[in-house]
Structure formats: C-alpha cells, structure tokens
PDB file of C-alpha atoms in Angstrom:
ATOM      1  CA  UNK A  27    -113.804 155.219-148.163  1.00 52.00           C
ATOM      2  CA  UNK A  28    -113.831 153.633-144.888  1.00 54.00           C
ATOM      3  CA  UNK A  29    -116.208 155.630-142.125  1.00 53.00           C
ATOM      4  CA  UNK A  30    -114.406 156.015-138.975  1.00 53.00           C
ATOM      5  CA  UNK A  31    -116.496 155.575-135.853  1.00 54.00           C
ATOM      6  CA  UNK A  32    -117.841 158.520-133.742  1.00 55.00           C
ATOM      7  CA  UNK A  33    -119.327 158.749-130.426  1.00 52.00           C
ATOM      8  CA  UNK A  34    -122.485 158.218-131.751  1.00 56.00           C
ATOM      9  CA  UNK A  35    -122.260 155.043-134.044  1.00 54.00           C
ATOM     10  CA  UNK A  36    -120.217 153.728-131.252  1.00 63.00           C
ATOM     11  CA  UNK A  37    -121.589 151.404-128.555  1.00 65.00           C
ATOM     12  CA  UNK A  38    -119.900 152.431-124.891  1.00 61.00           C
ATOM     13  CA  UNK A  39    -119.714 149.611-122.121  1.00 66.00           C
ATOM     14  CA  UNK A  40    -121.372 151.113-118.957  1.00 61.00           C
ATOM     15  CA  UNK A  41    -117.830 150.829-116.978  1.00 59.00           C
ATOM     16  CA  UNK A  42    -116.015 152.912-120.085  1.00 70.00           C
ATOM     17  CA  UNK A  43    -119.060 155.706-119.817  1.00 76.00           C
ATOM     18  CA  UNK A  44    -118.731 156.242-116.041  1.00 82.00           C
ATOM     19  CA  UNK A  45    -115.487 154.826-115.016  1.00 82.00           C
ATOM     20  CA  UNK A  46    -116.254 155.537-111.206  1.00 82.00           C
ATOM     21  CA  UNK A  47    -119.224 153.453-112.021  1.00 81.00           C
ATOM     22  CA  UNK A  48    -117.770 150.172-109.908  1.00 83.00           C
ATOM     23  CA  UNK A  49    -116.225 152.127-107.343  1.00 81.00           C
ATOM     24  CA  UNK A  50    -119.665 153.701-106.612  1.00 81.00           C
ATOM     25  CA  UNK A  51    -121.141 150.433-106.737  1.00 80.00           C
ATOM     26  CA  UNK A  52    -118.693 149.013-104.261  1.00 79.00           C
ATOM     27  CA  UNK A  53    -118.053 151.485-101.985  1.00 80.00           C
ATOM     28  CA  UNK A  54    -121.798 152.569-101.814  1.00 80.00           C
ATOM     29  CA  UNK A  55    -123.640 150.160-101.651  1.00 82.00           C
ATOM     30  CA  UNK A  56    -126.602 150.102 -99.179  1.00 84.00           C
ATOM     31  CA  UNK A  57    -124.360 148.594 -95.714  1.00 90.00           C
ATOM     32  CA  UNK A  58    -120.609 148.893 -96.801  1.00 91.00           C
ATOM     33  CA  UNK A  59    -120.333 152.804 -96.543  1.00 90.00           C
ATOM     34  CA  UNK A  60    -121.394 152.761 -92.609  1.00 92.00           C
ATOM     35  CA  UNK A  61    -119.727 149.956 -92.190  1.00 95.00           C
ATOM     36  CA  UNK A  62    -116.316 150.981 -93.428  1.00 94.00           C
ATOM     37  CA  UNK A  63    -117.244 154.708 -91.779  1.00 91.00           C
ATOM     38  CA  UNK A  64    -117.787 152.991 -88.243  1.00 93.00           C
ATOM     39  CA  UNK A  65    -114.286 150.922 -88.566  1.00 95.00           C
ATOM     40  CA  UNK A  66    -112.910 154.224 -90.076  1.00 92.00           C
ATOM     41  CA  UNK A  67    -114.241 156.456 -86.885  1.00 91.00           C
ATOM     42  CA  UNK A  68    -113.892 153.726 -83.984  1.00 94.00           C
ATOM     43  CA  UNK A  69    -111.016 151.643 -84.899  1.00 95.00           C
ATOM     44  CA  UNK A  70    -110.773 147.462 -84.607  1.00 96.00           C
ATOM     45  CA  UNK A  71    -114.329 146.194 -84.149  1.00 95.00           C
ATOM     46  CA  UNK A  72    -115.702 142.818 -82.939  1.00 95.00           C
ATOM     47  CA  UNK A  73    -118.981 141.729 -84.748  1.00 95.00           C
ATOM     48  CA  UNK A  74    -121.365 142.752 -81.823  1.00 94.00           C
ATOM     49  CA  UNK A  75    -119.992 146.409 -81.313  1.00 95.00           C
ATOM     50  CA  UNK A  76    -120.007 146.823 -85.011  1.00 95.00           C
ATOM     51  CA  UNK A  77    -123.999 145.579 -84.646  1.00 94.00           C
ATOM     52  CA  UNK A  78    -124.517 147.894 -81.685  1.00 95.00           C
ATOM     53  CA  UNK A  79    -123.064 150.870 -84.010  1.00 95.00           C
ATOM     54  CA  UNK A  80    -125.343 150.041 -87.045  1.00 93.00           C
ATOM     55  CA  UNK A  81    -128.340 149.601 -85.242  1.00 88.00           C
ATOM     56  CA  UNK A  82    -130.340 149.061 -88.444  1.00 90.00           C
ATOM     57  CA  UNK A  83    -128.584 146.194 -90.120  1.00 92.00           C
ATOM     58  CA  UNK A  84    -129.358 142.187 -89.406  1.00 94.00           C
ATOM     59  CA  UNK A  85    -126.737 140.318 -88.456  1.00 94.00           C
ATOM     60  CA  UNK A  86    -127.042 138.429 -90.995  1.00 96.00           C
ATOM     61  CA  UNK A  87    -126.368 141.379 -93.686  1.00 95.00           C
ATOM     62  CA  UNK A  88    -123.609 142.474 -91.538  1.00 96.00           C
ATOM     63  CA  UNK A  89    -122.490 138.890 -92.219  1.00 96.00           C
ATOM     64  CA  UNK A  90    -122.627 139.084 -95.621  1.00 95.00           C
ATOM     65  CA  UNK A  91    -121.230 142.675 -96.313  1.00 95.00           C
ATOM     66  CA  UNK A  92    -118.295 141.972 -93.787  1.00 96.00           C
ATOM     67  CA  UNK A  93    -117.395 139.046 -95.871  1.00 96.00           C
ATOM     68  CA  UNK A  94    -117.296 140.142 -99.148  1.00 94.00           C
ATOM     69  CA  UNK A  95    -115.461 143.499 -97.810  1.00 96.00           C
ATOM     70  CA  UNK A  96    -112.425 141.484 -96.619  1.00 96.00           C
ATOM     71  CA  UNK A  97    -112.872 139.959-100.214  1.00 95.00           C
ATOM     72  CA  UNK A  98    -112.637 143.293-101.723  1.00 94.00           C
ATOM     73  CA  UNK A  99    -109.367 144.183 -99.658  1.00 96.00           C
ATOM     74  CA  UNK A 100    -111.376 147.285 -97.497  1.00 96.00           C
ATOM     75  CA  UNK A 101    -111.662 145.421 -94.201  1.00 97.00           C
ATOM     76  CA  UNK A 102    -109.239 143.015 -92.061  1.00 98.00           C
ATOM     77  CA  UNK A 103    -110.806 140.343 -89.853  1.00 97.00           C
ATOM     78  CA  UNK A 104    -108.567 138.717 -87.306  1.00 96.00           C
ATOM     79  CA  UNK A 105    -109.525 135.133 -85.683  1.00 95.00           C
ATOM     80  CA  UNK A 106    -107.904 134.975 -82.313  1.00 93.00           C
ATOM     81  CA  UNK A 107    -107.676 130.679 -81.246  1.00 93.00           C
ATOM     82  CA  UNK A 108    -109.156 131.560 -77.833  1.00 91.00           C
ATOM     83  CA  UNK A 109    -112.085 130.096 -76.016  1.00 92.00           C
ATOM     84  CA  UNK A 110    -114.283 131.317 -76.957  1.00 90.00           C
ATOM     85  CA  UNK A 111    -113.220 132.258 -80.178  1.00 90.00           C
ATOM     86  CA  UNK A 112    -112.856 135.718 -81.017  1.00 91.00           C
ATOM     87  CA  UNK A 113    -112.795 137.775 -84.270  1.00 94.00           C
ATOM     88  CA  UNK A 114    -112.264 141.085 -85.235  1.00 96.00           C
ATOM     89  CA  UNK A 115    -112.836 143.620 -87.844  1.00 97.00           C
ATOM     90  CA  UNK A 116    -110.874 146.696 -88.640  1.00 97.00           C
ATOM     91  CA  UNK A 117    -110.418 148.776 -91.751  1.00 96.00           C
ATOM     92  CA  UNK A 118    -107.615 147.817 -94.331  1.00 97.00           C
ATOM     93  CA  UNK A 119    -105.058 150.396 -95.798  1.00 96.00           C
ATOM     94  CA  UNK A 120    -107.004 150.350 -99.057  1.00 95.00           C
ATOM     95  CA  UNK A 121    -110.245 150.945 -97.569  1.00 94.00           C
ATOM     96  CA  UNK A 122    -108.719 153.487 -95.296  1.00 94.00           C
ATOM     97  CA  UNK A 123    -107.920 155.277 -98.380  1.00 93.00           C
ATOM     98  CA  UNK A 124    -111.193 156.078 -99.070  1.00 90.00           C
ATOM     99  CA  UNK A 125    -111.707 158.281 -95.582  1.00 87.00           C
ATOM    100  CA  UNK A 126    -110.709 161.794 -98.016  1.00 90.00           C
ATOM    101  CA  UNK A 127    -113.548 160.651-100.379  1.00 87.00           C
ATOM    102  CA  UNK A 128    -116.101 160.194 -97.386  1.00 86.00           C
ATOM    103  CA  UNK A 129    -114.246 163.456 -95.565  1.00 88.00           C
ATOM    104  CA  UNK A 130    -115.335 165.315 -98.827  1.00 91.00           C
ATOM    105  CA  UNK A 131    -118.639 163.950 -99.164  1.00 88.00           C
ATOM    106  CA  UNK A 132    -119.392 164.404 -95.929  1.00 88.00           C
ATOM    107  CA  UNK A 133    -118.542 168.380 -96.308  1.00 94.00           C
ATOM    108  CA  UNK A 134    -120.733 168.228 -99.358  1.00 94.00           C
ATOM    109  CA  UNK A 135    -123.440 166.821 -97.657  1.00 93.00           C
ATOM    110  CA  UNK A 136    -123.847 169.211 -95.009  1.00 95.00           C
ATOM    111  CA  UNK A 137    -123.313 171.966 -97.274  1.00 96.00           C
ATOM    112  CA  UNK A 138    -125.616 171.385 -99.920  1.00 96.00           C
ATOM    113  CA  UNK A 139    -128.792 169.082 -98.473  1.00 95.00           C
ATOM    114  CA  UNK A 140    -130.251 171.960 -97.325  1.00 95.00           C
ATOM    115  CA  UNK A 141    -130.412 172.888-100.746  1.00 96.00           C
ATOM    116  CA  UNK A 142    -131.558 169.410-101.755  1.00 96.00           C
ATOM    117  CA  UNK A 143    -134.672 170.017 -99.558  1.00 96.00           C
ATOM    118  CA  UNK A 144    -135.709 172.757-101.118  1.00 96.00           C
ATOM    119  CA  UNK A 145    -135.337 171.743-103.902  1.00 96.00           C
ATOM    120  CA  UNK A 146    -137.248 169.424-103.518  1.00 94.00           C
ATOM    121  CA  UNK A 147    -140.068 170.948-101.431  1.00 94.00           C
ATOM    122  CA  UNK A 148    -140.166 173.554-104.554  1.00 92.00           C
ATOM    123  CA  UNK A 149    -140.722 170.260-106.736  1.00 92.00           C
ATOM    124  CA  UNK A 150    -143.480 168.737-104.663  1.00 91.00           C
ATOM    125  CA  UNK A 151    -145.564 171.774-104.991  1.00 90.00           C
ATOM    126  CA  UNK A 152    -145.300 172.431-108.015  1.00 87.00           C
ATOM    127  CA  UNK A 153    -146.797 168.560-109.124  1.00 86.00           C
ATOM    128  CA  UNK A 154    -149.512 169.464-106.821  1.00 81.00           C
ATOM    129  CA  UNK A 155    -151.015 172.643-109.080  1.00 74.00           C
ATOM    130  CA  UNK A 156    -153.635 171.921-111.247  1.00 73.00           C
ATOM    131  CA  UNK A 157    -152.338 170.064-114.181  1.00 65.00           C
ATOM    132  CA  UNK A 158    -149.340 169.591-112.851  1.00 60.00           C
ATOM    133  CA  UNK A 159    -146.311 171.440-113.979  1.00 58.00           C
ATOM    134  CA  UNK A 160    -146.545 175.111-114.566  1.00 54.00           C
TER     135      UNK A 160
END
C-alpha cells in the first residue's frame, strides 16, 4: 500500500509556505518602501529631491535601489537629452498599485504601535525580575 504524503512528511519551499514571502521581500526591503512612498506622495522626482526627501539614505543606495526598482517594474526613470542631462523618477502603474497596501498599513500602524510599545515595555520588565520570567 502506497503512503500518500501529508503535511508533515512533506518538505514545503519557503515561497509555497508564505506566498507573500517575495512580495514582502521586495516591496519591504530596508530603502524601497520610502522610496516608492515619497514618489507615491510627491509625484515625478529628480535624484536630488528624492535625496533631500530621504534624508537618511547615501546616494549611492538610492542608486542602487532606484535601479533595480525600474528593474522590478515599480518605478519609471525618464532621461531628458538636455545639457545638462536630466533624469527623473516617478512611480509606475504597478508600483502605484501598491499605495492601498501602504494606505492599510499605514492605518494599522497608527492604530496598533501604541500597543506594540506596551507590549513591549511589559516585556522588558518582566526580563528584568529576578530570574527572569515570572
């Protein structure tokens, strides 16, 4: 008699166990969600007011993350032959897509990370007791 597999003799790729698994990985990584929020808010950006937006990031990363977005389809960059040259960035279609899913994190966020912080702050004292948890 042939034994039919089950979810527990059977070995799940990562992507078929959390199918949102390389959206999250895409969308959030650590520069592309305020970059794609700032062309999302503000409209067509050239590289310097994008910079001046995301105050933290290098120009360098910005480089980088701006690239392989218009590789992914979520951003649009536009050469214009002048002198000097000038290029700009604005949110795609696809990536505009995305604003509901940022629209109902962002509600989530403000809702709940209150919440998260004390949460949190409960955790924190508790690991400083004696012997740790209660």
């Amino acid at each position: 008699m042939a034994v039919l597999p089950t979810a527990k003799t059977t070995a799940v790729h990562p992507e078929n166990a959390c199918p949102i698994g390389p959206v999250v990985d895409l969308v959030f990584s650590r520069w592309t969600t305020p970059i794609l929020w700032t062309l999302n808010e503000y409209g067509r950006q050239r590289f310097v007011e994008l910079e001046r937006r995301i105050t933290t990031i290098t120009p360098k990363v910005l480089t980088q993350r701006l690239r392989q977005l218009e590789r992914d389809g979520l951003v649009l960059r536009t050469y214009f032959p002048e002198v000097p040259p000038r290029v700009e960035y604005e949110i795609s279609d696809l990536g505009r897509s995305l604003a509901p899913l940022f629209a109902t994190l962002a509600e989530w966020s403000t809702a709940n990370l209150g919440r998260i912080e004390q949460a949190r702050t409960r955790y924190d004292a508790q690991q400083r007791l004696p012997g740790g948890r209660p």
